[in-house]
JSON list of C-alpha atoms in Angstrom, two decimals:
[
{"chain": "N", "resi": 1159, "resn": "MET", "atom": "CA", "xyz": [0.00, 0.02, 0.00]},
{"chain": "N", "resi": 1160, "resn": "LYS", "atom": "CA", "xyz": [1.29, 3.42, -0.86]},
{"chain": "N", "resi": 1161, "resn": "LYS", "atom": "CA", "xyz": [1.27, 5.93, 1.98]},
{"chain": "N", "resi": 1162, "resn": "ASP", "atom": "CA", "xyz": [-0.39, 9.26, 1.56]},
{"chain": "N", "resi": 1163, "resn": "THR", "atom": "CA", "xyz": [0.04, 12.65, 3.10]},
{"chain": "N", "resi": 1164, "resn": "LEU", "atom": "CA", "xyz": [-2.66, 15.15, 3.85]},
{"chain": "N", "resi": 1165, "resn": "LEU", "atom": "CA", "xyz": [-2.60, 18.82, 3.04]},
{"chain": "N", "resi": 1166, "resn": "PHE", "atom": "CA", "xyz": [-4.94, 20.62, 5.44]},
{"chain": "N", "resi": 1167, "resn": "ILE", "atom": "CA", "xyz": [-7.11, 23.69, 4.78]},
{"chain": "N", "resi": 1168, "resn": "LYS", "atom": "CA", "xyz": [-9.53, 24.66, 7.47]},
{"chain": "N", "resi": 1169, "resn": "LYS", "atom": "CA", "xyz": [-12.32, 27.04, 6.51]},
{"chain": "N", "resi": 1170, "resn": "GLU", "atom": "CA", "xyz": [-15.27, 28.25, 8.57]},
{"chain": "N", "resi": 1171, "resn": "GLN", "atom": "CA", "xyz": [-17.70, 25.81, 6.90]},
{"chain": "N", "resi": 1172, "resn": "ARG", "atom": "CA", "xyz": [-15.52, 22.73, 6.46]},
{"chain": "N", "resi": 1173, "resn": "TYR", "atom": "CA", "xyz": [-12.23, 20.98, 6.70]},
{"chain": "N", "resi": 1174, "resn": "ALA", "atom": "CA", "xyz": [-10.81, 20.25, 3.24]},
{"chain": "N", "resi": 1175, "resn": "TYR", "atom": "CA", "xyz": [-7.89, 17.91, 2.68]},
{"chain": "N", "resi": 1176, "resn": "ALA", "atom": "CA", "xyz": [-6.08, 16.93, -0.44]},
{"chain": "N", "resi": 1177, "resn": "ILE", "atom": "CA", "xyz": [-4.93, 13.30, -0.61]},
{"chain": "N", "resi": 1178, "resn": "CYS", "atom": "CA", "xyz": [-1.39, 13.31, -2.01]},
{"chain": "N", "resi": 1179, "resn": "LEU", "atom": "CA", "xyz": [1.08, 10.53, -2.54]},
{"chain": "N", "resi": 1180, "resn": "LYS", "atom": "CA", "xyz": [4.26, 11.02, -0.54]},
{"chain": "N", "resi": 1181, "resn": "GLU", "atom": "CA", "xyz": [6.47, 10.11, -3.49]},
{"chain": "N", "resi": 1182, "resn": "ASN", "atom": "CA", "xyz": [5.47, 13.09, -5.61]},
{"chain": "N", "resi": 1183, "resn": "ASN", "atom": "CA", "xyz": [3.07, 15.22, -3.47]},
{"chain": "N", "resi": 1184, "resn": "LEU", "atom": "CA", "xyz": [0.55, 15.42, -6.31]},
{"chain": "N", "resi": 1185, "resn": "PRO", "atom": "CA", "xyz": [-3.07, 15.42, -5.27]},
{"chain": "N", "resi": 1186, "resn": "ILE", "atom": "CA", "xyz": [-5.05, 12.32, -6.20]},
{"chain": "N", "resi": 1187, "resn": "ASP", "atom": "CA", "xyz": [-8.30, 13.49, -4.62]},
{"chain": "N", "resi": 1188, "resn": "TYR", "atom": "CA", "xyz": [-9.84, 14.70, -1.29]},
{"chain": "N", "resi": 1189, "resn": "VAL", "atom": "CA", "xyz": [-11.36, 14.16, 2.15]},
{"chain": "N", "resi": 1190, "resn": "ASN", "atom": "CA", "xyz": [-13.58, 16.77, 3.74]},
{"chain": "N", "resi": 1191, "resn": "ILE", "atom": "CA", "xyz": [-15.80, 17.37, 6.79]},
{"chain": "N", "resi": 1192, "resn": "ASP", "atom": "CA", "xyz": [-18.68, 19.84, 6.79]},
{"chain": "N", "resi": 1193, "resn": "LEU", "atom": "CA", "xyz": [-18.84, 21.81, 10.00]},
{"chain": "N", "resi": 1194, "resn": "ASP", "atom": "CA", "xyz": [-22.60, 22.19, 10.05]},
{"chain": "N", "resi": 1195, "resn": "ASP", "atom": "CA", "xyz": [-24.76, 20.02, 12.38]},
{"chain": "N", "resi": 1196, "resn": "SER", "atom": "CA", "xyz": [-24.29, 16.94, 10.17]},
{"chain": "N", "resi": 1197, "resn": "HIS", "atom": "CA", "xyz": [-20.47, 16.93, 10.43]},
{"chain": "N", "resi": 1198, "resn": "ASP", "atom": "CA", "xyz": [-20.69, 15.10, 7.07]},
{"chain": "N", "resi": 1199, "resn": "LEU", "atom": "CA", "xyz": [-17.52, 13.33, 6.00]},
{"chain": "N", "resi": 1200, "resn": "GLY", "atom": "CA", "xyz": [-16.94, 13.09, 2.29]},
{"chain": "N", "resi": 1201, "resn": "TYR", "atom": "CA", "xyz": [-14.14, 11.62, 0.13]},
{"chain": "N", "resi": 1202, "resn": "GLY", "atom": "CA", "xyz": [-13.13, 10.76, -3.36]},
{"chain": "N", "resi": 1203, "resn": "LEU", "atom": "CA", "xyz": [-10.23, 9.07, -5.10]},
{"chain": "N", "resi": 1204, "resn": "LYS", "atom": "CA", "xyz": [-9.15, 8.74, -8.69]},
{"chain": "N", "resi": 1205, "resn": "LYS", "atom": "CA", "xyz": [-10.05, 5.33, -10.02]},
{"chain": "N", "resi": 1206, "resn": "GLU", "atom": "CA", "xyz": [-6.47, 4.19, -10.68]},
{"chain": "N", "resi": 1207, "resn": "TYR", "atom": "CA", "xyz": [-5.80, 4.40, -6.90]},
{"chain": "N", "resi": 1208, "resn": "TRP", "atom": "CA", "xyz": [-8.86, 2.41, -5.75]},
{"chain": "N", "resi": 1209, "resn": "HIS", "atom": "CA", "xyz": [-8.47, -0.72, -3.60]},
{"chain": "N", "resi": 1210, "resn": "GLN", "atom": "CA", "xyz": [-5.10, 0.23, -2.14]},
{"chain": "N", "resi": 1211, "resn": "GLY", "atom": "CA", "xyz": [-6.29, 1.39, 1.27]},
{"chain": "N", "resi": 1212, "resn": "ILE", "atom": "CA", "xyz": [-5.44, 5.01, 0.51]},
{"chain": "N", "resi": 1213, "resn": "VAL", "atom": "CA", "xyz": [-8.86, 6.51, 1.30]},
{"chain": "N", "resi": 1214, "resn": "SER", "atom": "CA", "xyz": [-9.19, 4.48, 4.49]},
{"chain": "N", "resi": 1215, "resn": "GLU", "atom": "CA", "xyz": [-5.78, 5.71, 5.65]},
{"chain": "N", "resi": 1216, "resn": "ALA", "atom": "CA", "xyz": [-6.63, 9.30, 4.80]},
{"chain": "N", "resi": 1217, "resn": "VAL", "atom": "CA", "xyz": [-10.03, 9.12, 6.50]},
{"chain": "N", "resi": 1218, "resn": "GLU", "atom": "CA", "xyz": [-8.49, 7.62, 9.62]},
{"chain": "N", "resi": 1219, "resn": "ALA", "atom": "CA", "xyz": [-6.05, 10.57, 9.79]},
{"chain": "N", "resi": 1220, "resn": "VAL", "atom": "CA", "xyz": [-8.92, 13.08, 9.33]},
{"chain": "N", "resi": 1221, "resn": "ILE", "atom": "CA", "xyz": [-10.92, 11.34, 12.08]},
{"chain": "N", "resi": 1222, "resn": "GLN", "atom": "CA", "xyz": [-7.94, 11.72, 14.44]},
{"chain": "N", "resi": 1223, "resn": "GLN", "atom": "CA", "xyz": [-7.75, 15.43, 13.64]},
{"chain": "N", "resi": 1224, "resn": "ALA", "atom": "CA", "xyz": [-11.52, 15.79, 14.21]},
{"chain": "N", "resi": 1225, "resn": "LYS", "atom": "CA", "xyz": [-11.05, 14.15, 17.66]},
{"chain": "N", "resi": 1226, "resn": "LYS", "atom": "CA", "xyz": [-8.23, 16.58, 18.51]},
{"chain": "N", "resi": 1227, "resn": "ASP", "atom": "CA", "xyz": [-10.50, 19.45, 17.48]},
{"chain": "N", "resi": 1228, "resn": "ASN", "atom": "CA", "xyz": [-13.22, 18.11, 19.82]},
{"chain": "N", "resi": 1229, "resn": "LEU", "atom": "CA", "xyz": [-15.83, 17.26, 17.22]},
{"chain": "N", "resi": 1230, "resn": "CYS", "atom": "CA", "xyz": [-18.27, 14.84, 18.92]},
{"chain": "N", "resi": 1231, "resn": "TYR", "atom": "CA", "xyz": [-19.31, 12.82, 15.90]},
{"chain": "N", "resi": 1232, "resn": "LEU", "atom": "CA", "xyz": [-19.05, 12.44, 12.11]},
{"chain": "N", "resi": 1233, "resn": "THR", "atom": "CA", "xyz": [-21.63, 11.17, 9.62]},
{"chain": "N", "resi": 1234, "resn": "ALA", "atom": "CA", "xyz": [-21.21, 9.91, 6.09]},
{"chain": "N", "resi": 1235, "resn": "THR", "atom": "CA", "xyz": [-23.46, 8.51, 3.38]},
{"chain": "N", "resi": 1236, "resn": "HIS", "atom": "CA", "xyz": [-23.00, 6.33, 0.35]},
{"chain": "N", "resi": 1237, "resn": "ASP", "atom": "CA", "xyz": [-25.11, 5.08, -2.52]},
{"chain": "N", "resi": 1238, "resn": "ILE", "atom": "CA", "xyz": [-26.04, 1.47, -1.73]},
{"chain": "N", "resi": 1239, "resn": "LYS", "atom": "CA", "xyz": [-24.63, 0.49, -5.19]},
{"chain": "N", "resi": 1240, "resn": "ASN", "atom": "CA", "xyz": [-21.19, 1.82, -4.06]},
{"chain": "N", "resi": 1241, "resn": "ILE", "atom": "CA", "xyz": [-20.36, -0.93, -1.60]},
{"chain": "N", "resi": 1242, "resn": "HIS", "atom": "CA", "xyz": [-16.64, -0.05, -1.54]},
{"chain": "N", "resi": 1243, "resn": "SER", "atom": "CA", "xyz": [-17.41, 3.38, -0.08]},
{"chain": "N", "resi": 1244, "resn": "GLY", "atom": "CA", "xyz": [-19.51, 1.69, 2.58]},
{"chain": "N", "resi": 1245, "resn": "ASN", "atom": "CA", "xyz": [-16.59, -0.64, 3.32]},
{"chain": "N", "resi": 1246, "resn": "VAL", "atom": "CA", "xyz": [-14.36, 2.35, 3.88]},
{"chain": "N", "resi": 1247, "resn": "MET", "atom": "CA", "xyz": [-16.90, 3.70, 6.44]},
{"chain": "N", "resi": 1248, "resn": "LYS", "atom": "CA", "xyz": [-16.98, 0.35, 8.29]},
{"chain": "N", "resi": 1249, "resn": "LYS", "atom": "CA", "xyz": [-13.17, -0.03, 8.17]},
{"chain": "N", "resi": 1250, "resn": "VAL", "atom": "CA", "xyz": [-12.68, 3.36, 9.96]},
{"chain": "N", "resi": 1251, "resn": "GLY", "atom": "CA", "xyz": [-15.13, 2.49, 12.72]},
{"chain": "N", "resi": 1252, "resn": "MET", "atom": "CA", "xyz": [-18.34, 4.09, 11.46]},
{"chain": "N", "resi": 1253, "resn": "HIS", "atom": "CA", "xyz": [-21.65, 2.37, 12.24]},
{"chain": "N", "resi": 1254, "resn": "TYR", "atom": "CA", "xyz": [-24.72, 1.99, 10.02]},
{"chain": "N", "resi": 1255, "resn": "CYS", "atom": "CA", "xyz": [-27.72, 4.10, 11.21]},
{"chain": "N", "resi": 1256, "resn": "TYR", "atom": "CA", "xyz": [-30.38, 4.08, 8.48]},
{"chain": "N", "resi": 1257, "resn": "SER", "atom": "CA", "xyz": [-31.08, 4.27, 4.74]},
{"chain": "N", "resi": 1258, "resn": "TYR", "atom": "CA", "xyz": [-33.11, 6.82, 2.81]},
{"chain": "N", "resi": 1259, "resn": "LYS", "atom": "CA", "xyz": [-34.19, 7.44, -0.74]},
{"chain": "N", "resi": 1260, "resn": "GLU", "atom": "CA", "xyz": [-33.82, 10.74, -2.54]},
{"chain": "N", "resi": 1261, "resn": "GLN", "atom": "CA", "xyz": [-33.75, 12.16, -6.05]},
{"chain": "N", "resi": 1262, "resn": "TRP", "atom": "CA", "xyz": [-30.03, 12.57, -6.68]},
{"chain": "N", "resi": 1263, "resn": "MET", "atom": "CA", "xyz": [-29.69, 15.81, -8.62]},
{"chain": "N", "resi": 1264, "resn": "PRO", "atom": "CA", "xyz": [-26.41, 15.37, -10.46]},
{"chain": "N", "resi": 1265, "resn": "LYS", "atom": "CA", "xyz": [-27.89, 12.51, -12.46]},
{"chain": "N", "resi": 1266, "resn": "ASN", "atom": "CA", "xyz": [-31.60, 13.20, -11.72]},
{"chain": "N", "resi": 1267, "resn": "ARG", "atom": "CA", "xyz": [-32.36, 9.65, -10.58]},
{"chain": "N", "resi": 1268, "resn": "PRO", "atom": "CA", "xyz": [-33.64, 8.10, -7.35]},
{"chain": "N", "resi": 1269, "resn": "VAL", "atom": "CA", "xyz": [-30.88, 6.75, -5.11]},
{"chain": "N", "resi": 1270, "resn": "ILE", "atom": "CA", "xyz": [-30.92, 4.87, -1.82]},
{"chain": "N", "resi": 1271, "resn": "PHE", "atom": "CA", "xyz": [-28.28, 6.15, 0.51]},
{"chain": "N", "resi": 1272, "resn": "ARG", "atom": "CA", "xyz": [-26.94, 4.48, 3.65]},
{"chain": "N", "resi": 1273, "resn": "MET", "atom": "CA", "xyz": [-26.06, 6.80, 6.56]},
{"chain": "N", "resi": 1274, "resn": "TYR", "atom": "CA", "xyz": [-23.14, 5.94, 8.92]},
{"chain": "N", "resi": 1275, "resn": "GLN", "atom": "CA", "xyz": [-21.97, 7.65, 12.08]},
{"chain": "N", "resi": 1276, "resn": "ILE", "atom": "CA", "xyz": [-18.94, 7.51, 14.31]},
{"chain": "N", "resi": 1277, "resn": "ASN", "atom": "CA", "xyz": [-18.99, 9.05, 17.80]},
{"chain": "N", "resi": 1278, "resn": "LEU", "atom": "CA", "xyz": [-15.69, 10.70, 18.65]},
{"chain": "N", "resi": 1279, "resn": "ASP", "atom": "CA", "xyz": [-16.59, 11.66, 22.27]},
{"chain": "N", "resi": 1280, "resn": "GLY", "atom": "CA", "xyz": [-16.67, 8.10, 23.65]},
{"chain": "N", "resi": 1281, "resn": "LYS", "atom": "CA", "xyz": [-20.43, 8.09, 24.03]},
{"chain": "N", "resi": 1282, "resn": "ASN", "atom": "CA", "xyz": [-22.54, 5.33, 22.51]},
{"chain": "N", "resi": 1283, "resn": "GLY", "atom": "CA", "xyz": [-25.73, 5.69, 20.50]},
{"chain": "N", "resi": 1284, "resn": "PHE", "atom": "CA", "xyz": [-27.28, 7.82, 17.86]},
{"chain": "N", "resi": 1285, "resn": "ILE", "atom": "CA", "xyz": [-26.62, 11.51, 18.19]},
{"chain": "N", "resi": 1286, "resn": "LYS", "atom": "CA", "xyz": [-29.95, 13.20, 18.94]},
{"chain": "N", "resi": 1287, "resn": "ASN", "atom": "CA", "xyz": [-29.64, 16.13, 16.54]},
{"chain": "N", "resi": 1288, "resn": "ILE", "atom": "CA", "xyz": [-28.97, 13.92, 13.56]},
{"chain": "N", "resi": 1289, "resn": "GLY", "atom": "CA", "xyz": [-31.37, 11.08, 14.50]},
{"chain": "N", "resi": 1290, "resn": "ILE", "atom": "CA", "xyz": [-35.10, 11.31, 14.07]},
{"chain": "N", "resi": 1291, "resn": "ASN", "atom": "CA", "xyz": [-34.89, 15.03, 13.39]},
{"chain": "N", "resi": 1292, "resn": "MET", "atom": "CA", "xyz": [-32.53, 14.37, 10.53]},
{"chain": "N", "resi": 1293, "resn": "ASN", "atom": "CA", "xyz": [-34.97, 11.93, 9.05]},
{"chain": "N", "resi": 1294, "resn": "ILE", "atom": "CA", "xyz": [-37.64, 14.65, 9.02]},
{"chain": "N", "resi": 1295, "resn": "LEU", "atom": "CA", "xyz": [-35.15, 17.12, 7.60]},
{"chain": "N", "resi": 1296, "resn": "LEU", "atom": "CA", "xyz": [-34.21, 14.71, 4.84]},
{"chain": "N", "resi": 1297, "resn": "LYS", "atom": "CA", "xyz": [-37.86, 14.23, 3.90]},
{"chain": "N", "resi": 1298, "resn": "LYS", "atom": "CA", "xyz": [-38.44, 17.95, 3.78]},
{"chain": "N", "resi": 1299, "resn": "THR", "atom": "CA", "xyz": [-35.22, 19.06, 2.21]},
{"chain": "N", "resi": 1300, "resn": "TYR", "atom": "CA", "xyz": [-34.66, 16.27, -0.33]},
{"chain": "N", "resi": 1301, "resn": "LYS", "atom": "CA", "xyz": [-38.20, 15.04, -0.61]},
{"chain": "N", "resi": 1302, "resn": "GLY", "atom": "CA", "xyz": [-36.66, 11.65, 0.18]},
{"chain": "N", "resi": 1303, "resn": "GLN", "atom": "CA", "xyz": [-38.09, 8.69, 2.01]},
{"chain": "N", "resi": 1304, "resn": "VAL", "atom": "CA", "xyz": [-36.43, 7.22, 5.07]},
{"chain": "N", "resi": 1305, "resn": "ILE", "atom": "CA", "xyz": [-36.31, 3.48, 4.67]}
]
């Protein structure tokens, strides 16, 4: 497995990291965390670098930074057809919470998403402000259905 380094940019609304290979420091994609109530974790990686553990390693590093910065939890979602993204979430310690259906705008098609969460504060359970209230928010905001 090739090791990666993270370049860190912290903005008011999010953390934004470039995933770069140590050997040449060229960016091969990203990891980010939104700093709204969802604390949504997102990531991407160029296809030629898939299945090498690079994203898992980068996400683990970002989770450690989020802990140091006293974030209490992170959430992440993936299309149920993208099982590899779900595997990354499981590998870094995230736990499945629920699935929901929404009209995905980039391709204008219905998608079922799985939502995962990791608690960084040592507490167990579903974070209240992203639990049932988030389900209602998803229905109103995305006109989606919680499954």
